Short mmCIF file of C-alpha atoms in Angstrom, two decimals:
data_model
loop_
_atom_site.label_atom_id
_atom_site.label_comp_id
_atom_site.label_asym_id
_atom_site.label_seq_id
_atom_site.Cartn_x
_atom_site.Cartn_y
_atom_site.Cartn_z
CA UNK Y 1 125.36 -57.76 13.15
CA UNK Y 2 128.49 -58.72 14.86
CA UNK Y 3 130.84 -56.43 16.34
CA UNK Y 4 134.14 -55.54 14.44
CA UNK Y 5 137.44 -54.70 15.81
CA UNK Y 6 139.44 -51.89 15.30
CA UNK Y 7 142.17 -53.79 13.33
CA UNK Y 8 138.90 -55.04 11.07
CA UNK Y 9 137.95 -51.85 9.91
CA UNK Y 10 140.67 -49.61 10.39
CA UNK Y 11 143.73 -50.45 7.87
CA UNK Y 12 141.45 -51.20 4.61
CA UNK Y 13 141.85 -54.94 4.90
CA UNK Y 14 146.05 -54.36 5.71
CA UNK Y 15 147.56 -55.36 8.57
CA UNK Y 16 148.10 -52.79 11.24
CA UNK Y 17 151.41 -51.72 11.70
CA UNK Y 18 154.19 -54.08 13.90
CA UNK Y 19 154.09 -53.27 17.33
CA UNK Y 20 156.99 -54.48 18.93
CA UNK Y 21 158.40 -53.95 22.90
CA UNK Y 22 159.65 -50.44 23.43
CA UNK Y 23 163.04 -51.49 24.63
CA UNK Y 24 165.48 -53.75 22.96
CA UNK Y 25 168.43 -54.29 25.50
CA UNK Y 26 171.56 -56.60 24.27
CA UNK Y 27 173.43 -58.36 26.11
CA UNK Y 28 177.16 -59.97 24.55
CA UNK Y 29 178.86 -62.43 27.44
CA UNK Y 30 177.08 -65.71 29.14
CA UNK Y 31 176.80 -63.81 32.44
CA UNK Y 32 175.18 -60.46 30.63
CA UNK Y 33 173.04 -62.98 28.90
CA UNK Y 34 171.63 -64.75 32.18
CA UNK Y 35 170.80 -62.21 34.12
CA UNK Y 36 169.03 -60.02 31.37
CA UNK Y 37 166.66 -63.12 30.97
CA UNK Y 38 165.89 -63.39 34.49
CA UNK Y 39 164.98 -60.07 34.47
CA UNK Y 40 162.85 -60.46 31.68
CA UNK Y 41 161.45 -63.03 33.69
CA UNK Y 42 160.87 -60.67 36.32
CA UNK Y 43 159.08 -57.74 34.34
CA UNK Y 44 157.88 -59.88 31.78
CA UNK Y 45 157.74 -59.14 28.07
CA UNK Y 46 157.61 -55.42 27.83
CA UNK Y 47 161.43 -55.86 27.00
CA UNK Y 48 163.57 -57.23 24.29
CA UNK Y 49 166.61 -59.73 24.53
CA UNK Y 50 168.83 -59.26 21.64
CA UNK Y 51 172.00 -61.55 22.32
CA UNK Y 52 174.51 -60.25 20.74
CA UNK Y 53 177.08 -62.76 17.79
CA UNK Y 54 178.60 -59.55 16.47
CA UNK Y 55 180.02 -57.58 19.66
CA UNK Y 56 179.61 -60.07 21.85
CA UNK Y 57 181.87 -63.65 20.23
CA UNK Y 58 185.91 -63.14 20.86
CA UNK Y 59 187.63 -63.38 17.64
CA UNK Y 60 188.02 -66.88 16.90
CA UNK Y 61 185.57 -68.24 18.83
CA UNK Y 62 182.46 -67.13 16.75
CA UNK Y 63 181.36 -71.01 16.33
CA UNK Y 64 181.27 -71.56 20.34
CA UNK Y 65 179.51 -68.19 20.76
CA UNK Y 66 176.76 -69.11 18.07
CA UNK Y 67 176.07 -72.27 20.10
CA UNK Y 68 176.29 -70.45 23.14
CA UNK Y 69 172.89 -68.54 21.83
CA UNK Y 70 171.56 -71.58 20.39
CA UNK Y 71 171.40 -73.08 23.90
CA UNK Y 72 169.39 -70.55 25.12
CA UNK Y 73 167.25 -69.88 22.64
CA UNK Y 74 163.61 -71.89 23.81
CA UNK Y 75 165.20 -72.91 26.95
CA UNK Y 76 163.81 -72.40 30.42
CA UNK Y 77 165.67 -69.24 30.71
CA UNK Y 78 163.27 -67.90 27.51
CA UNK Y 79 159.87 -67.75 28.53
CA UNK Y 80 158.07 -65.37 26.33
CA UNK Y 81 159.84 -65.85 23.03
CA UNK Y 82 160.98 -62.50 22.67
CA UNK Y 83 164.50 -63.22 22.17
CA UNK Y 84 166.58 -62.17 19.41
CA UNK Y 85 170.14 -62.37 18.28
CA UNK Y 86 172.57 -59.95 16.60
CA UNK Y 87 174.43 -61.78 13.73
CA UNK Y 88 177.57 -60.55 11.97
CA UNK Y 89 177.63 -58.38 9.46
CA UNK Y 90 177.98 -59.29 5.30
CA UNK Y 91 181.61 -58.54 4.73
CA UNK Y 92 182.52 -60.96 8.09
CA UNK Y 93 182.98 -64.76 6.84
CA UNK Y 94 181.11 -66.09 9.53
CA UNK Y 95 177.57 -64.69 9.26
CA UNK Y 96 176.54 -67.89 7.57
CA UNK Y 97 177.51 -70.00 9.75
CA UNK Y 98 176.12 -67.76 12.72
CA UNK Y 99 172.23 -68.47 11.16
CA UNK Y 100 173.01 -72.14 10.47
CA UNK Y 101 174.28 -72.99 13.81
CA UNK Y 102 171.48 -70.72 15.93
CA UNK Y 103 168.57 -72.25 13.43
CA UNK Y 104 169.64 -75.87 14.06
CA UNK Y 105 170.57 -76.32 17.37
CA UNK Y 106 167.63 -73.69 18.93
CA UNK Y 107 164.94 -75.92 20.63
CA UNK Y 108 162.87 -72.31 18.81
CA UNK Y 109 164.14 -69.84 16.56
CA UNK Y 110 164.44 -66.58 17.63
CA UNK Y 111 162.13 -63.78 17.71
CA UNK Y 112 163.88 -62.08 14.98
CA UNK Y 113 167.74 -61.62 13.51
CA UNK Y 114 169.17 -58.20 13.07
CA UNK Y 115 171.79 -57.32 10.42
CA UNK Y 116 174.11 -55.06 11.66
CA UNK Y 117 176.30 -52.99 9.28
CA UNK Y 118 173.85 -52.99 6.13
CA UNK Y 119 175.77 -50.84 3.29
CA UNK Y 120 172.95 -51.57 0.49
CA UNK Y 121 170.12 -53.24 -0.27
CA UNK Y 122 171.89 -56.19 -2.06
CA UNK Y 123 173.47 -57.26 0.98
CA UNK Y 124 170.66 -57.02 3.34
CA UNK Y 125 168.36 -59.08 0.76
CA UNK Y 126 171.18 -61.60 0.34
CA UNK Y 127 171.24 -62.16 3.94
CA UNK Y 128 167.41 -62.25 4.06
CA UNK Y 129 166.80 -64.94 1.53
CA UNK Y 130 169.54 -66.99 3.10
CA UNK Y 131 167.88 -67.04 6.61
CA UNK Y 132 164.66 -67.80 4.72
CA UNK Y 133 166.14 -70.65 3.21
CA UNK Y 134 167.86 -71.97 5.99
CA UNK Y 135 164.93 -71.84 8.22
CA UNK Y 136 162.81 -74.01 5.33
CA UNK Y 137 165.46 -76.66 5.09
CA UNK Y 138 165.99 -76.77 8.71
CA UNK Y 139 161.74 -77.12 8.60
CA UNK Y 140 161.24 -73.99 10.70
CA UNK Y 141 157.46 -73.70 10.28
CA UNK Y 142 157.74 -69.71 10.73
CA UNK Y 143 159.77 -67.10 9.13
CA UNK Y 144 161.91 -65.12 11.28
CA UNK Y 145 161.77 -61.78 11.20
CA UNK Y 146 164.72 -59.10 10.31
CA UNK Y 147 166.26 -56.22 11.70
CA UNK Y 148 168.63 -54.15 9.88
CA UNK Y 149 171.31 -51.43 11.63
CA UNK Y 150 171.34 -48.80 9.51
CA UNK Y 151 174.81 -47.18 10.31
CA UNK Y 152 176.83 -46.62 6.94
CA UNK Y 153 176.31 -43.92 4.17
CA UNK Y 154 174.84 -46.86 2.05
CA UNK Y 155 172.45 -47.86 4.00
CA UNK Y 156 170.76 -44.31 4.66
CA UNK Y 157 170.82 -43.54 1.37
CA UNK Y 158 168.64 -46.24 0.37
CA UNK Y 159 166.90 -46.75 3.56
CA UNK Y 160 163.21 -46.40 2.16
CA UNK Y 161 164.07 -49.54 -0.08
CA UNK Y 162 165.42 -51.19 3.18
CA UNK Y 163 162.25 -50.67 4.92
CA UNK Y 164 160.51 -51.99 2.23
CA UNK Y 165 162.02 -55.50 1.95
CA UNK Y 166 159.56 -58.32 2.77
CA UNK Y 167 160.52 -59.80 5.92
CA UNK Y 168 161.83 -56.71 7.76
CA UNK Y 169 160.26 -55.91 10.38
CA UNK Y 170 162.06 -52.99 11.88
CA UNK Y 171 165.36 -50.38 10.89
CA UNK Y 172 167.56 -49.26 13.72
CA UNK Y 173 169.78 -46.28 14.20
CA UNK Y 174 173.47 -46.92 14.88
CA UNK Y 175 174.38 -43.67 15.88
CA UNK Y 176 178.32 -43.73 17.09
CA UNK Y 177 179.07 -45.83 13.87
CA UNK Y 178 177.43 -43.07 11.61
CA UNK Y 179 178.97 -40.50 13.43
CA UNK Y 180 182.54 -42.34 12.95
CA UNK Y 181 181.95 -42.95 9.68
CA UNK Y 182 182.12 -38.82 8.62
CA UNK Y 183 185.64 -39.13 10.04
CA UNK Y 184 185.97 -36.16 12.35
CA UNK Y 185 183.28 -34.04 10.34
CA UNK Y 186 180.89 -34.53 12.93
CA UNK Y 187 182.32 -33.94 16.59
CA UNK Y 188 182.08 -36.60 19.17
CA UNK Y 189 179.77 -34.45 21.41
CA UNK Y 190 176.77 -35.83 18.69
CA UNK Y 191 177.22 -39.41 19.57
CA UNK Y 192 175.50 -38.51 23.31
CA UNK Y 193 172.79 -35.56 24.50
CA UNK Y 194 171.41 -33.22 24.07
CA UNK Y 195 173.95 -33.21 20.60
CA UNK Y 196 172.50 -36.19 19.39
CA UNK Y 197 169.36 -34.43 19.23
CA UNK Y 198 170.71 -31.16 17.76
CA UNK Y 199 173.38 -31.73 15.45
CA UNK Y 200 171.77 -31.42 11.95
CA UNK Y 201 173.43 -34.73 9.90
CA UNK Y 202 172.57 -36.85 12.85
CA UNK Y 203 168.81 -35.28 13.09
CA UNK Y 204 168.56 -35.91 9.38
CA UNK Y 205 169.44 -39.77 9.74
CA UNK Y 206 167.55 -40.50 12.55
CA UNK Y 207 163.80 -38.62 10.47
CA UNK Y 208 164.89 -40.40 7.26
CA UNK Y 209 164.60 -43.73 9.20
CA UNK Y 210 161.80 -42.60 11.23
CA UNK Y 211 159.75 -41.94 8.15
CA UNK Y 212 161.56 -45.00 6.19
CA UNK Y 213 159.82 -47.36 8.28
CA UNK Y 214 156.29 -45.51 8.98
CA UNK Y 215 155.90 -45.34 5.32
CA UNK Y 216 156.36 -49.24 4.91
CA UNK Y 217 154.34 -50.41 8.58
CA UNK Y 218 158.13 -51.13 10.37
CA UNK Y 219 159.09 -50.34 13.46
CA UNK Y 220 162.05 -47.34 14.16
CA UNK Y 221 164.38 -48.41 16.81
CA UNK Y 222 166.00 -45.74 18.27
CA UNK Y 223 170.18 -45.72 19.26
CA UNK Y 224 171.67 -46.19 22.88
CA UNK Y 225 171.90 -43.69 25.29
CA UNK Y 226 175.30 -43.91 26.41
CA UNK Y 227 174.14 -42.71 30.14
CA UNK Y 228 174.02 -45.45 32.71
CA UNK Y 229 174.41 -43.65 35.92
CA UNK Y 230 171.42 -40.95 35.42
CA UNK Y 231 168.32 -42.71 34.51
CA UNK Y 232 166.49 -39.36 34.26
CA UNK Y 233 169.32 -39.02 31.24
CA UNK Y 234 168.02 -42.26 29.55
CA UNK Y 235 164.61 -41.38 30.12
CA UNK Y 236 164.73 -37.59 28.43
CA UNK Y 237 166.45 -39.48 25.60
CA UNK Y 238 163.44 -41.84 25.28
CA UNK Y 239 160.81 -39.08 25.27
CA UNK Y 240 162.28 -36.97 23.01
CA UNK Y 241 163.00 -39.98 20.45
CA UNK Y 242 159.58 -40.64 20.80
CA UNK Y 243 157.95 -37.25 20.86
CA UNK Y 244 160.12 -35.73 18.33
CA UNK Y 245 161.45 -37.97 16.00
CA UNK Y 246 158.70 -40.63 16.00
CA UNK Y 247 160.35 -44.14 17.63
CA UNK Y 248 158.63 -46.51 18.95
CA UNK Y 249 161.24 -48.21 20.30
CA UNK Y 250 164.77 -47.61 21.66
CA UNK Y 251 168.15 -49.91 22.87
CA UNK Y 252 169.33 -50.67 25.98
CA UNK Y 253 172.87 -51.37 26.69
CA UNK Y 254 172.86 -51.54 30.48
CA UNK Y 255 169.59 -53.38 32.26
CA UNK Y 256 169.22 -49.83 34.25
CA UNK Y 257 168.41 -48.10 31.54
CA UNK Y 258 165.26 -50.82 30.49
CA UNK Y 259 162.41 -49.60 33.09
CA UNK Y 260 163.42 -45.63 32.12
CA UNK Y 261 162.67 -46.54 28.58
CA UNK Y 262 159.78 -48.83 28.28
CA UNK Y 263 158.06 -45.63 31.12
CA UNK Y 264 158.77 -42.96 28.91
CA UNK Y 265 156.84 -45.17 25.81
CA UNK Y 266 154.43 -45.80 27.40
CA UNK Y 267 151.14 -43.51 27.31
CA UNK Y 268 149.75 -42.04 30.19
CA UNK Y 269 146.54 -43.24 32.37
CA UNK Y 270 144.70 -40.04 30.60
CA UNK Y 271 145.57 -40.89 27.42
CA UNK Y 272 144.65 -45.07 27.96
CA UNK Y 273 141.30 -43.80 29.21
CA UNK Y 274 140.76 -41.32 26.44
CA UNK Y 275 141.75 -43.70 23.82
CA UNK Y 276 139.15 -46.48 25.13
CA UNK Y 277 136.28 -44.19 25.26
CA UNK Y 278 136.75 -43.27 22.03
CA UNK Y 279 137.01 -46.33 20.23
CA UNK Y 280 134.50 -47.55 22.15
CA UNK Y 281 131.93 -45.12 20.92
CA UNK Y 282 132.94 -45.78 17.98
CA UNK Y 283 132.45 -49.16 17.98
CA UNK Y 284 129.11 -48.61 18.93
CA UNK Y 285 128.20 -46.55 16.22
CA UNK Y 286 130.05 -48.78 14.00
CA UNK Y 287 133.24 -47.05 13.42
CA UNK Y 288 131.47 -43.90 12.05
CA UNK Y 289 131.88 -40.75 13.12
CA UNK Y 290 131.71 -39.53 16.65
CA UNK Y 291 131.66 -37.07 18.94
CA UNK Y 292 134.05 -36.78 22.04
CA UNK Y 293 133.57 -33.69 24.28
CA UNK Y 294 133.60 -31.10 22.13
CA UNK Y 295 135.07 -32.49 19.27
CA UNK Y 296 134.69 -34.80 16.43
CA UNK Y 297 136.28 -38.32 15.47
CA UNK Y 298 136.41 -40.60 12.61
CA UNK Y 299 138.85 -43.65 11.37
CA UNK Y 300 141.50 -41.17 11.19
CA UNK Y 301 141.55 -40.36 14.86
CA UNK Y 302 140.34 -43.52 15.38
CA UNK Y 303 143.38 -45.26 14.08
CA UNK Y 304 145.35 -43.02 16.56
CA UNK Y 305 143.56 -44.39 19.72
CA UNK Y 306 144.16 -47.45 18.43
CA UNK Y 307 147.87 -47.21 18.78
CA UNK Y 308 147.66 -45.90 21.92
CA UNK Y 309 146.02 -48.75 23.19
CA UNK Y 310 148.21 -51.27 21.41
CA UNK Y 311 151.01 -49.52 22.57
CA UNK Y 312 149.81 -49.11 26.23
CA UNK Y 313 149.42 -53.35 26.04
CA UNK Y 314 152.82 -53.32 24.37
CA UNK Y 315 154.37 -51.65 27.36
CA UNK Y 316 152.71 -53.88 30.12
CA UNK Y 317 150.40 -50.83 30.90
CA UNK Y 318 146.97 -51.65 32.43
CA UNK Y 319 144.40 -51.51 30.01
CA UNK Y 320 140.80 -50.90 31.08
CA UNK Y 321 138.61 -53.96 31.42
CA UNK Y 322 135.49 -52.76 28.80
CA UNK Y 323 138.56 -52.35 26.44
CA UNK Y 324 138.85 -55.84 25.88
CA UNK Y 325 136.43 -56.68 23.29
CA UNK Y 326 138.65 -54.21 20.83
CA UNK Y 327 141.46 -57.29 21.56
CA UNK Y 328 139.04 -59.94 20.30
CA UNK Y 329 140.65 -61.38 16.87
CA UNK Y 330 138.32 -63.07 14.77
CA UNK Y 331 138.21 -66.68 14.43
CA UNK Y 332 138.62 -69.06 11.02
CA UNK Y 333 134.55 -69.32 11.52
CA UNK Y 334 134.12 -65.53 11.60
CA UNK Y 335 133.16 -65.24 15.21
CA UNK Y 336 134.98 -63.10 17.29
CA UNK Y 337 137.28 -64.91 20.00
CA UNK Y 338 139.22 -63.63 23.11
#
């Protein structure tokens, strides 16, 4: 009998849920650009590049900034092919001409496109089908995958039918935009901590798209911390979006703030080396139940250690050498393969 893999046996013939690098920094201007890809160079992928069309492109000079992107989109600068770009948003007259230029003159498209600004559903699946198309005509062999901002009233009203569009792969929080957008009714202290964390509106948002995207298999992107100086700032901000809220991933705004975020995802050596002798057990015993210590396991708990160990690979974390064989995917002959 050959050996299955957790992702096999685990999600009922689904696909497991996206797993994407814990941070996603952006970077606006040439120079920001540059030397957040050599650092990604550095660390490797554990990070995120989104280069940023919306922020980023002086006002009249969106065409020049979109090629600016294109250029370094596949180039030597972009060796892992997790690069993204931030387009502009629905009501701006240039976010079609943002995806045509970046899709055509990108030697590869990029890892994904967010939306920023989404106010419904219409909008954001307008948008979608026109990158869709534009990367068939082009004869990009891949679709590219979507991010939406959520940050308006609109958008986090409907943002369980946002998280359910085909070809999104994740929903992020824009936390000083919703704040703004009550108009004075929520006071500035909630757009940094702890009162991000504690006023109630802004806790509401940030669950709704928490549970928005685990419903639907997409990733939750947590907002900035606005901290660049105190890393231990950035780092409490990380833990608790994680621990409390349920991210899985979080912005970066400053390349400081990168290494304090992708630690405080990651899971501990304990909980890497509990997670691997539990799914290896079960794997052994052919994913049914178990017995760890004391207490008992099946592909509920299973499916937990399983995310601990995708996330620990996500996060650049070392993962134990007997773990491997949960990695293997299985071939177009049915045999399992490295």
């Amino acid at each position: 009998m050959r050996v299955l893999t957790p992702a096999e046996v685990l999600f009922e013939g689904e696909a497991p849920p996206a797993v994407l690098p814990a941070c996603d920094h952006y970077a606006g201007s040439e120079k920001l650009m540059l030397k957040s890809l050599a650092l990604q160079q550095q660390l490797g992928p554990v990070f995120d590049i989104t280069l940023d069309c919306e922020d980023g492109a002086q006002v009249g000079r969106e065409a020049e900034h979109a090629e600016l992107v294109a250029s370094l989109l596949g180039s030597e600068h972009d060796r892992f092919g997790r690069v993204g770009v931030r387009i502009h948003d629905f009501a701006h007259t240039h976010w079609r001409d943002d995806v045509r230029l970046i899709l055509r003159a990108a030697k590869r498209a990029p890892a994904y496109i967010t939306l920023p600004k989404i106010r419904n559903v219409h909008d954001a699946a307008e948008m979608i089908a026109f990158i869709e198309a534009t990367r068939r005509e082009l004869g990009i062999t891949q679709p590219v995958p979507v991010q939406l901002l959520v940050e308006t009233h609109g958008a986090l009203t409907r943002v369980f039918e946002l998280a359910a569009l085909p070809g999104v792969e994740a929903l992020s929080f824009g936390l000083m935009d919703f704040v703004s957008a009550h108009d004075g009714a929520i006071p500035d202290t909630a757009m940094r901590s702890p009162g991000q964390f504690d006023h109630p509106l802004v806790r509401r948002a940030k669950l709704e798209i928490s549970a928005a995207c685990h419903a639907y298999g997409k990733v939750p992107s947590h907002n900035v911390s606005t901290e660049v100086r105190d890393m231990s700032v950035v780092a409490n901000d990380a833990q608790r979006a994680r621990n409390e809220f349920g991210y899985t991933r979080m912005w970066s705004i400053h390349p400081a703030q990168i290494e304090a975020i992708v630690a405080a995802f990651a899971p501990r050596d304990e909980e890497i080396a509990t997670a691997t002798e539990i799914l290896l057990a079960a794997q052994s015993a052919h994913w049914g139940p178990t017995r760890h210590g004391d207490t008992l396991h099946d592909r509920a708990s299973y499916r937990y250690y399983w995310s601990v160990l995708r996330r620990a690979q996500s996060t650049g974390r070392a993962v134990p050498q007997e773990a491997t064989p949960l990695f293997a995917q299985v071939g177009a002959n049915g045999q399992s393969v490295a």
